[in-house]
Amino acid sequence: MDNQTKIHIKNLNLHIGKQQILKDINVQIPKNKITVILGPSGCGKTTLLKSLNRLTDIYPDIKVEGSIEIDGQDILKVKKRDVTDIRKKMGLLSQRPYPLPMSIYKNITYGLKISGRRRKRFLNKRVEHYLKQASLWDEVKDRLKDPASALSIGQQQRLCLARGLAVDPEIILADEPTSALDPVSSQAIEEKFVELKERYTIVMVTHVLRQARRIADHVVFMYLGEVVEQGSAEEVFGNPKEERTKAYLRGAFN
Amino acid sequence: MRKFFKLLEERIFQGLMILATYGIAVVLFVIIISILIKGLPSLSWEMLSQTPKGGFYFGKEGGILNAIIGSLYLAFGSTLLALLIGLPVALYMNIHLLNRKKLVNTIRFLLDLLWGVPSIVYGAFGFSVMIFLGMRNSLLAGIITITLFIIPIMIRAIDEVLKSVPRGLLEASLSLGSTRSETAYRVFVKQCIPGIITAVLLAFGRGIGDAAAVLFTTGYTDYIPTSLSHPTASLPLAIFFQLSSPVPEVKDRAYASALVLTIIILVISILSRILSRRFQKTKINF
Amino acid sequence: MKRFFKINRKIRNTFHKRWMLLSLIVVIAMPIVLGVGLYLKSAMLLEQTSLIKLLFSKEWKPMQGLFGLWPFIVSSLWVTILALLIAGPICLLAAIYMTQYTKKYFLRMMHPVIDILAGIPSVVYGVWGVIFVVPLVSNHLAPFFNTQSSGYSILTGAIVLAVMIIPFILNILIEVFRNIPDQLTEASLSLGATHWETVKHVLVRKAFPGIVSAFGLGISRAFGETIAVLMVVGNVTQIPKGIFQPGYPLPALIANNYGEMLSIPLYDSALMLSALVLFVVVLLFNFASRMAIIKLERHT
């Protein structure tokens, strides 16, 4: 395994009840790049993303086999009580923003407080810092005590990004983060990602081909629970090897 | 250390949650078992097939057939009446008022409020009206009171079923030249029949089990009523009255009567469960 | 012939529509008629004594024309609040467990249990109370707390009531928790919270309005429950000083005295006033709780 690989998924199989959702997945995700998981809806992209974070744990009907190594550590073997440490390494951005049912301020400090940081001055500084990073500070600095649900959808999504960054992760997992947003907010998020990849490894799920072309460094193409093809963006987009990839790129599945 | 306490807290609460959940199931078990243990020994064919004889209330011969039949009369009568009023209301709400969402929601809200009104209030009200009209304790008065009490339940239950019928079905039927009322009875009712039966059974169960509404209005008698104007015995009241007797044999019969009522309710509940399962199969999915 | 059918169809159509409309009006008018009817019957007493005095006076001596409802109102409050204190936490814990910690089939298995509990008639609960809860209270619970009790007490009534409202509250809570999107849980977990922390800080907070209205609906259900409570609560006209003492809630008062009330007109009036109080309190609680639910739905 080389230094450039952040996440290495080996022989991953996932069942929900009796149905197999992921079939023998082998994927390498490079460090400090934007990796896009591409594929038609219902192909298991989101499920794959969630298993990186062990979010699959909370659904008792889901069974996962195989291994997922992050920096060489198999996270599927981590004991249940230490799972929170794994999750803190990753920030999650979902399809629609799901602000926690509390104030803007508390949304950011939630993760910090959970890990035991309670000093008011420290928290204030973090809140300002991460809201600035998500380009939200100027819009909300005067109403930090307002409920997060009062923000617009685009603002909420940036709040969720700030909230995720605040726990100081190494990886950002994003599940179609722009699908509920207007074009302007979408563009803001995309630009933010390109900016953030210097310090974070970003894994993004999307079914929007154009978006993938715009920002992907590395591409994983999935179809019906299997990985069909993976490689650098130039390779996959410029010179696809598999028939199914070609068909998808032509727009046959959409 | 922090982690240890976090884990401990989670474990404790998980334990409490499991306790609460299984506790609920255990309570149901305990209820059924205690009624069975107390009721089964004095349950006999004689008790089910005879009306009270002389000295019944001192522990002598006889049975509770009067109460069983009376309860069935009351429940059937009121369910039928409630269906006659409730079904058209539910249909009207879901077909004629389809585009008046706000109005329909207000009606739903009102019905939900009515659902919450305790049956004793209906009983007291029914009694006052009965006196006002110069009526006596009778089967009819009981049926009307129970009907008032179960109508909201019936309408809301049917309404929930009708709500799930896709709008397209109504539009298709209208475009074929049917009127709204024809669509209501021929298409909607047909499509929803198992769901409607479930709603009817729900209302029936409520009607047969309620004591407070009939306490004032039906009176109590040892005979099986032969006319709507006769007073009528009912199972809940038979249980209630017999239990307050000091004679042990009569008390035992109260337990047995409670067992009979419980069995009736269980049968209704199982029936509606089977039907609602079948309902999910026969419903056309769009 | 064809024309005849057409007319026939028209008539039938009109008839159906009229009948539907008439039924609807009857149903909508029902709460108003109920309220007005009960008010008219209690007006006779209200002309003589003020409402405040009736509600807060301790003297209940029908033969002397004194109709203070306070002992009954206090008993009702005791029984209801105690029942909610027992049922509330149990329902909350069970609802969280069934929606957050178990496989889907578990909830499917528990549904019949909840439905059957909800369907058992109140008189059967009363019988169960007499044969199970009354001895439990008098032989075990009361000695444990170093007091004596006949078993027919406020606590017994509350326990029976608690069991009766559990399925009712639980069903609403399960719905409330199921309607919270999984992604909210995922968001909290991905920030490093444990499952329990997520439940405690995020889900319960999100569900809070729903929890409040479930409890409110439970209270209104408990407040009006008659026969089961009447059978186990003792029915002694007094202001209870402890949970092991007998009480006499409002619905029991109405149910117990229906036979005698006709001979004294004011007595009749007093009982109808109790029914009116019951009606108004229950409607108010129902109204507030359902409004809260509707607001919650609008927000999510």
PDB file of N, CA, C and O in Angstrom, chain A residues 22 57 66 114 137 143 173 195 222 247:
ATOM      1  N   LEU A  22     -24.195  -4.413  -1.895  1.00  0.00           N
ATOM      2  CA  LEU A  22     -22.858  -4.201  -2.438  1.00  0.00           C
ATOM      3  C   LEU A  22     -22.199  -5.554  -2.686  1.00  0.00           C
ATOM      4  O   LEU A  22     -22.228  -6.437  -1.830  1.00  0.00           O
ATOM      5  N   ASP A  57     -23.886   0.701  11.136  1.00  0.00           N
ATOM      6  CA  ASP A  57     -24.055   0.056  12.451  1.00  0.00           C
ATOM      7  C   ASP A  57     -25.446   0.226  13.040  1.00  0.00           C
ATOM      8  O   ASP A  57     -25.941  -0.651  13.732  1.00  0.00           O
ATOM      9  N   GLY A  66     -15.965  -7.995   4.824  1.00  0.00           N
ATOM     10  CA  GLY A  66     -14.839  -7.480   4.079  1.00  0.00           C
ATOM     11  C   GLY A  66     -14.017  -6.565   4.956  1.00  0.00           C
ATOM     12  O   GLY A  66     -14.111  -6.626   6.183  1.00  0.00           O
ATOM     13  N   ILE A 114     -19.414  17.171  22.496  1.00  0.00           N
ATOM     14  CA  ILE A 114     -19.477  15.724  22.652  1.00  0.00           C
ATOM     15  C   ILE A 114     -18.095  15.174  22.999  1.00  0.00           C
ATOM     16  O   ILE A 114     -17.955  14.279  23.828  1.00  0.00           O
ATOM     17  N   TRP A 137     -20.104  32.963   7.690  1.00  0.00           N
ATOM     18  CA  TRP A 137     -19.976  33.834   8.854  1.00  0.00           C
ATOM     19  C   TRP A 137     -20.684  35.177   8.674  1.00  0.00           C
ATOM     20  O   TRP A 137     -21.459  35.596   9.535  1.00  0.00           O
ATOM     21  N   ARG A 143     -26.894  36.460  14.212  1.00  0.00           N
ATOM     22  CA  ARG A 143     -28.014  35.652  14.706  1.00  0.00           C
ATOM     23  C   ARG A 143     -27.613  34.212  14.984  1.00  0.00           C
ATOM     24  O   ARG A 143     -28.271  33.259  14.604  1.00  0.00           O
ATOM     25  N   LEU A 173     -16.976  13.142   3.583  1.00  0.00           N
ATOM     26  CA  LEU A 173     -17.860  12.286   2.800  1.00  0.00           C
ATOM     27  C   LEU A 173     -19.059  13.128   2.391  1.00  0.00           C
ATOM     28  O   LEU A 173     -19.696  13.747   3.231  1.00  0.00           O
ATOM     29  N   GLU A 195     -11.201  23.902  -3.027  1.00  0.00           N
ATOM     30  CA  GLU A 195     -10.332  24.621  -2.106  1.00  0.00           C
ATOM     31  C   GLU A 195      -9.906  23.723  -0.946  1.00  0.00           C
ATOM     32  O   GLU A 195      -8.762  23.760  -0.487  1.00  0.00           O
ATOM     33  N   MET A 222     -19.961   2.973 -10.442  1.00  0.00           N
ATOM     34  CA  MET A 222     -20.676   1.809  -9.894  1.00  0.00           C
ATOM     35  C   MET A 222     -21.954   1.559 -10.672  1.00  0.00           C
ATOM     36  O   MET A 222     -22.594   2.475 -11.167  1.00  0.00           O
ATOM     37  N   ALA A 247     -21.450   3.362 -22.019  1.00  0.00           N
ATOM     38  CA  ALA A 247     -22.890   3.598 -22.170  1.00  0.00           C
ATOM     39  C   ALA A 247     -23.360   4.673 -21.215  1.00  0.00           C
ATOM     40  O   ALA A 247     -24.143   5.558 -21.575  1.00  0.00           O
TER      41      ALA A 247
END
